[in-house]
């Protein structure tokens, strides 16, 4: 095969716990501690999402607006993004995932981190992990002076994640018929990505993915 890709989900696959809420709290504490008083609003928004009153995409936008702000100057935000990446590396990594990443690199695979989390803080984490590419949810003003609490395009989740993986592959001139893909995820929402792979791995799977993996014959791995 001309291309060898190892595609990893991030939250609870490479990390032990999710990263988004921690990111909001980390930045709020350092940039505007008074915003921590608004955290109950995040809980209420999550309830609204469970009740299907808001979409997952809108939930993320509103949570960011509450905890960080609608419009934040990028230069002021980035030092806190970088310090959060350091914190994730120090306290929230699965050692088994790090070992597998190293093995895939040694096997000649191009490492791709594909996650619903924001590119804003995923890229610093990916850089520390030695990933070659990031496919993630983008802010509307990702590369501009101000970071807005708006998502550009779609949330990198479920079938949307697979569409974004395919678009990235097309942009890299990677023909699916000439690629060998390993894919790793903990969550059943990544079933489209896992089905797309030649070697799908249910990594630290929650119960729905564990059941699906058993039914499909996908390999299960449990990383500490």
Short mmCIF file of C-alpha atoms in Angstrom, two decimals:
data_model
loop_
_atom_site.label_atom_id
_atom_site.label_comp_id
_atom_site.label_asym_id
_atom_site.label_seq_id
_atom_site.Cartn_x
_atom_site.Cartn_y
_atom_site.Cartn_z
CA UNK A 1 0.00 0.00 0.00
CA UNK A 2 1.22 3.50 -0.84
CA UNK A 3 -0.16 5.06 2.36
CA UNK A 4 -0.31 3.75 5.91
CA UNK A 5 -2.54 5.73 8.29
CA UNK A 6 -3.18 5.28 12.00
CA UNK A 7 -6.22 7.36 12.96
CA UNK A 8 -6.90 7.99 16.64
CA UNK A 9 -9.86 9.49 18.43
CA UNK A 10 -8.63 11.58 21.37
CA UNK A 11 -10.97 11.89 24.36
CA UNK A 12 -11.05 8.68 26.43
CA UNK A 13 -9.12 6.89 23.71
CA UNK A 14 -5.72 8.53 24.05
CA UNK A 15 -6.72 10.45 27.19
CA UNK A 16 -8.21 8.95 30.34
CA UNK A 17 -11.04 11.47 30.59
CA UNK A 18 -12.66 14.02 28.31
CA UNK A 19 -10.79 17.26 27.68
CA UNK A 20 -13.38 19.86 26.70
CA UNK A 21 -14.85 20.77 30.09
CA UNK A 22 -11.37 20.79 31.58
CA UNK A 23 -10.27 23.17 28.84
CA UNK A 24 -13.11 25.59 29.57
CA UNK A 25 -12.40 25.59 33.31
CA UNK A 26 -8.63 25.89 32.83
CA UNK A 27 -8.95 28.93 30.57
CA UNK A 28 -11.71 30.58 32.61
CA UNK A 29 -9.70 30.22 35.83
CA UNK A 30 -6.70 31.95 34.26
CA UNK A 31 -8.34 34.57 32.05
CA UNK A 32 -11.52 35.53 33.90
CA UNK A 33 -12.08 33.66 37.19
CA UNK A 34 -15.47 35.31 37.63
CA UNK A 35 -16.74 33.15 34.77
CA UNK A 36 -16.47 30.08 37.00
CA UNK A 37 -19.68 31.34 38.64
CA UNK A 38 -21.37 30.68 35.28
CA UNK A 39 -20.48 26.97 35.31
CA UNK A 40 -24.00 25.93 36.45
CA UNK A 41 -25.10 27.26 33.07
CA UNK A 42 -22.89 24.63 31.43
CA UNK A 43 -24.71 21.96 33.42
CA UNK A 44 -28.09 23.35 32.36
CA UNK A 45 -26.99 23.42 28.73
CA UNK A 46 -25.95 19.78 28.98
CA UNK A 47 -29.42 18.95 30.29
CA UNK A 48 -30.92 20.86 27.35
CA UNK A 49 -28.78 18.75 25.01
CA UNK A 50 -29.93 15.51 26.65
CA UNK A 51 -33.53 16.71 26.19
CA UNK A 52 -32.70 17.47 22.52
CA UNK A 53 -33.41 21.18 22.95
CA UNK A 54 -30.01 22.15 21.53
CA UNK A 55 -27.68 20.38 19.10
CA UNK A 56 -24.26 19.09 20.12
CA UNK A 57 -22.68 21.78 17.93
CA UNK A 58 -24.69 24.58 19.51
CA UNK A 59 -23.97 23.18 22.97
CA UNK A 60 -20.23 23.56 22.40
CA UNK A 61 -20.63 27.11 21.09
CA UNK A 62 -22.75 28.24 24.04
CA UNK A 63 -20.47 26.60 26.61
CA UNK A 64 -17.47 28.40 25.15
CA UNK A 65 -19.33 31.69 25.13
CA UNK A 66 -20.18 31.27 28.82
CA UNK A 67 -16.78 30.16 30.09
CA UNK A 68 -14.34 31.94 27.75
CA UNK A 69 -16.35 34.58 25.89
CA UNK A 70 -17.95 35.17 22.49
CA UNK A 71 -14.86 36.87 21.09
CA UNK A 72 -11.40 36.35 22.62
CA UNK A 73 -8.13 37.79 21.40
CA UNK A 74 -6.05 34.89 20.20
CA UNK A 75 -2.72 36.23 21.50
CA UNK A 76 -4.13 36.42 25.02
CA UNK A 77 -5.76 33.00 24.81
CA UNK A 78 -2.89 30.92 23.39
CA UNK A 79 -0.57 30.85 26.44
CA UNK A 80 -3.43 29.26 28.39
CA UNK A 81 -4.12 26.82 25.55
CA UNK A 82 -0.48 25.76 25.65
CA UNK A 83 -0.47 25.38 29.43
CA UNK A 84 -3.62 23.25 29.15
CA UNK A 85 -1.87 20.99 26.63
CA UNK A 86 0.96 20.57 29.14
CA UNK A 87 -1.57 19.67 31.83
CA UNK A 88 -3.24 17.05 29.62
CA UNK A 89 0.13 15.50 28.82
CA UNK A 90 1.11 15.42 32.49
CA UNK A 91 -2.13 14.13 34.01
CA UNK A 92 -4.52 12.70 31.42
CA UNK A 93 -2.67 10.29 29.11
CA UNK A 94 -3.22 6.55 28.77
CA UNK A 95 0.19 4.91 28.84
CA UNK A 96 -1.06 2.08 26.66
CA UNK A 97 -2.15 4.59 24.05
CA UNK A 98 1.28 6.22 24.09
CA UNK A 99 2.87 2.83 23.55
CA UNK A 100 0.56 2.09 20.60
CA UNK A 101 1.26 5.48 19.06
CA UNK A 102 4.97 4.74 19.28
CA UNK A 103 4.43 1.30 17.73
CA UNK A 104 2.40 2.70 14.82
CA UNK A 105 5.10 5.27 14.20
CA UNK A 106 7.74 2.54 14.22
CA UNK A 107 5.60 0.50 11.80
CA UNK A 108 5.70 3.39 9.33
CA UNK A 109 2.16 4.69 9.82
CA UNK A 110 1.28 8.34 9.42
CA UNK A 111 -0.34 9.42 12.70
CA UNK A 112 -3.65 11.26 12.45
CA UNK A 113 -5.64 12.60 15.42
CA UNK A 114 -9.35 12.84 14.49
CA UNK A 115 -11.50 14.30 17.24
CA UNK A 116 -14.63 16.28 17.94
CA UNK A 117 -12.60 18.49 20.28
CA UNK A 118 -11.55 21.92 19.10
CA UNK A 119 -8.47 22.19 16.88
CA UNK A 120 -7.54 25.23 18.97
CA UNK A 121 -6.28 23.05 21.83
CA UNK A 122 -5.99 19.70 20.04
CA UNK A 123 -3.10 20.83 17.84
CA UNK A 124 -0.81 21.65 20.80
CA UNK A 125 -1.60 18.24 22.31
CA UNK A 126 -1.04 16.51 18.95
CA UNK A 127 2.26 18.31 18.54
CA UNK A 128 3.45 17.06 21.91
CA UNK A 129 2.40 13.51 21.00
CA UNK A 130 4.17 13.63 17.63
CA UNK A 131 1.09 13.33 15.41
CA UNK A 132 1.49 14.18 11.74
CA UNK A 133 -1.99 15.60 11.13
CA UNK A 134 -5.07 16.78 13.00
CA UNK A 135 -8.69 16.50 11.89
CA UNK A 136 -10.85 18.36 14.41
CA UNK A 137 -13.69 20.79 14.98
CA UNK A 138 -12.67 24.26 13.81
CA UNK A 139 -13.61 27.68 15.09
CA UNK A 140 -15.07 30.09 12.58
CA UNK A 141 -12.07 32.37 13.13
CA UNK A 142 -9.50 29.64 13.77
CA UNK A 143 -6.67 31.50 12.02
CA UNK A 144 -7.70 35.09 12.69
CA UNK A 145 -6.89 37.54 15.48
CA UNK A 146 -10.02 36.74 17.49
CA UNK A 147 -11.37 33.31 18.40
CA UNK A 148 -15.16 33.32 18.20
CA UNK A 149 -17.54 30.94 19.94
CA UNK A 150 -18.75 29.63 16.60
CA UNK A 151 -17.98 26.41 14.76
CA UNK A 152 -16.82 26.51 11.14
CA UNK A 153 -18.41 23.77 9.06
CA UNK A 154 -19.55 20.78 11.07
CA UNK A 155 -18.69 19.22 14.39
CA UNK A 156 -16.10 16.48 13.82
CA UNK A 157 -18.36 13.77 15.23
CA UNK A 158 -19.99 10.52 14.08
CA UNK A 159 -20.62 10.52 10.32
CA UNK A 160 -19.30 14.09 10.21
CA UNK A 161 -15.92 12.85 11.41
CA UNK A 162 -15.79 10.28 8.60
CA UNK A 163 -16.69 12.94 6.04
CA UNK A 164 -13.87 15.12 7.35
CA UNK A 165 -11.42 12.20 7.26
CA UNK A 166 -12.36 11.53 3.63
CA UNK A 167 -12.01 15.22 2.78
CA UNK A 168 -8.59 15.33 4.43
CA UNK A 169 -7.50 12.24 2.52
CA UNK A 170 -8.67 13.79 -0.75
CA UNK A 171 -6.72 16.95 0.06
CA UNK A 172 -3.62 14.83 0.70
CA UNK A 173 -4.17 12.88 -2.56
CA UNK A 174 -4.59 9.63 -0.61
CA UNK A 175 -6.65 7.10 -2.56
CA UNK A 176 -8.61 4.82 -0.21
CA UNK A 177 -7.83 1.84 -2.43
CA UNK A 178 -4.13 2.49 -1.94
CA UNK A 179 -4.18 3.04 1.81
CA UNK A 180 -4.05 0.79 4.84
CA UNK A 181 -5.83 2.28 7.83
CA UNK A 182 -5.72 1.45 11.51
CA UNK A 183 -8.37 3.26 13.58
CA UNK A 184 -8.83 3.51 17.34
CA UNK A 185 -11.79 4.79 19.35
CA UNK A 186 -13.56 4.29 22.66
CA UNK A 187 -17.03 5.39 21.55
CA UNK A 188 -19.76 3.94 19.37
CA UNK A 189 -20.22 7.31 17.66
CA UNK A 190 -16.99 6.48 15.83
CA UNK A 191 -18.48 3.33 14.28
CA UNK A 192 -18.40 4.98 10.81
CA UNK A 193 -14.66 5.64 11.17
CA UNK A 194 -14.00 2.14 12.48
CA UNK A 195 -15.97 0.54 9.64
CA UNK A 196 -13.92 2.59 7.18
CA UNK A 197 -10.66 1.19 8.56
CA UNK A 198 -8.85 -1.98 7.55
CA UNK A 199 -7.94 -2.64 11.18
CA UNK A 200 -10.53 -1.20 13.60
CA UNK A 201 -9.77 -1.21 17.32
CA UNK A 202 -12.28 -0.66 20.11
CA UNK A 203 -9.97 1.04 22.59
CA UNK A 204 -11.20 1.21 26.20
CA UNK A 205 -14.73 0.86 24.78
CA UNK A 206 -17.86 1.88 26.60
CA UNK A 207 -20.58 -0.77 26.62
CA UNK A 208 -22.32 0.09 23.30
CA UNK A 209 -19.03 0.00 21.40
CA UNK A 210 -17.92 -3.15 23.21
CA UNK A 211 -21.12 -4.87 22.06
CA UNK A 212 -20.73 -3.62 18.51
CA UNK A 213 -17.08 -4.63 18.39
CA UNK A 214 -17.95 -8.15 19.55
CA UNK A 215 -20.67 -8.41 16.90
CA UNK A 216 -18.41 -7.10 14.12
CA UNK A 217 -15.30 -8.99 15.17
CA UNK A 218 -13.31 -5.82 15.83
CA UNK A 219 -10.32 -6.19 18.09
CA UNK A 220 -10.67 -4.79 21.59
CA UNK A 221 -7.75 -3.18 23.43
CA UNK A 222 -7.80 -1.85 26.98
CA UNK A 223 -5.13 0.74 27.68
CA UNK A 224 -4.19 1.83 31.17
#
